[in-house]
Coordinates of C-alpha atoms in Angstrom, one line a residue:
X1 CA 28.7 -0.9 -4.4
X2 CA 24.9 -1.1 -4.5
X3 CA 24.7 1.8 -2.0
X4 CA 27.0 4.1 -4.4
X5 CA 24.3 3.1 -7.2
X6 CA 21.3 4.2 -4.8
X7 CA 20.2 0.5 -5.0
X8 CA 18.9 -0.8 -1.4
X9 CA 20.7 -3.8 0.4
X10 CA 18.7 -6.7 1.4
X11 CA 18.8 -7.5 5.1
X12 CA 17.4 -11.0 4.2
X13 CA 20.5 -11.8 1.5
X14 CA 23.2 -9.4 2.1
X15 CA 26.6 -10.6 3.9
X16 CA 27.9 -8.8 7.0
X17 CA 30.4 -7.0 4.8
X18 CA 27.7 -6.1 2.8
X19 CA 25.5 -4.8 5.1
X20 CA 28.4 -2.4 6.7
X21 CA 27.9 -0.5 3.6
X22 CA 24.8 1.1 4.7
X23 CA 25.5 4.3 6.7
X24 CA 24.6 3.7 10.4
X25 CA 25.5 -0.1 10.4
X26 CA 29.1 -1.0 11.7
X27 CA 30.4 -4.6 12.0
X28 CA 29.0 -5.5 15.2
X29 CA 25.5 -4.6 14.1
X30 CA 25.9 -6.3 11.0
X31 CA 26.8 -9.5 12.7
X32 CA 23.7 -8.7 15.1
X33 CA 21.4 -8.5 11.9
X34 CA 22.9 -11.5 10.2
X35 CA 22.6 -13.6 13.8
X36 CA 19.0 -12.2 14.4
X37 CA 18.2 -13.2 10.4
X38 CA 19.5 -16.8 11.0
X39 CA 17.3 -17.4 14.1
X40 CA 14.2 -16.1 12.4
X41 CA 14.6 -17.6 9.2
X42 CA 14.7 -14.3 7.6
X43 CA 13.0 -10.7 8.2
X44 CA 9.1 -10.2 7.2
X45 CA 9.2 -6.5 7.5
X46 CA 12.0 -3.7 7.9
X47 CA 10.2 -3.1 11.2
X48 CA 11.8 -6.3 12.5
X49 CA 15.2 -4.8 12.5
X50 CA 14.3 -2.8 15.8
X51 CA 14.7 -6.3 17.4
X52 CA 18.3 -6.3 16.7
X53 CA 20.6 -5.1 19.5
X54 CA 22.2 -2.0 18.4
X55 CA 19.2 -0.5 16.4
X56 CA 16.7 1.4 17.9
X57 CA 14.3 4.2 16.6
X58 CA 17.0 6.6 15.7
X59 CA 19.2 4.0 13.8
X60 CA 16.4 2.6 12.1
X61 CA 15.0 6.0 10.8
X62 CA 18.8 6.6 9.5
X63 CA 19.0 3.1 7.5
X64 CA 15.6 2.4 6.4
X65 CA 16.0 4.3 3.2
X66 CA 19.3 2.1 2.5
X67 CA 17.8 -1.4 3.1
X68 CA 15.1 -3.9 1.6
X69 CA 13.8 -7.2 2.2

């Protein structure tokens, strides 16, 4: 719903289901983001998403406009 309104999705707060609304993030990647977020105690920068399995430079470039901390 936030994506439809043009609002970025928080990678530190959004649920797995909410993260799948971001173009380029499917259920497996969303689960990996939540797992990484939990182990880190949250992300400090958006660039840290690149440490998540399934998110490389190409995917990061695609999703960065839709996410926020």
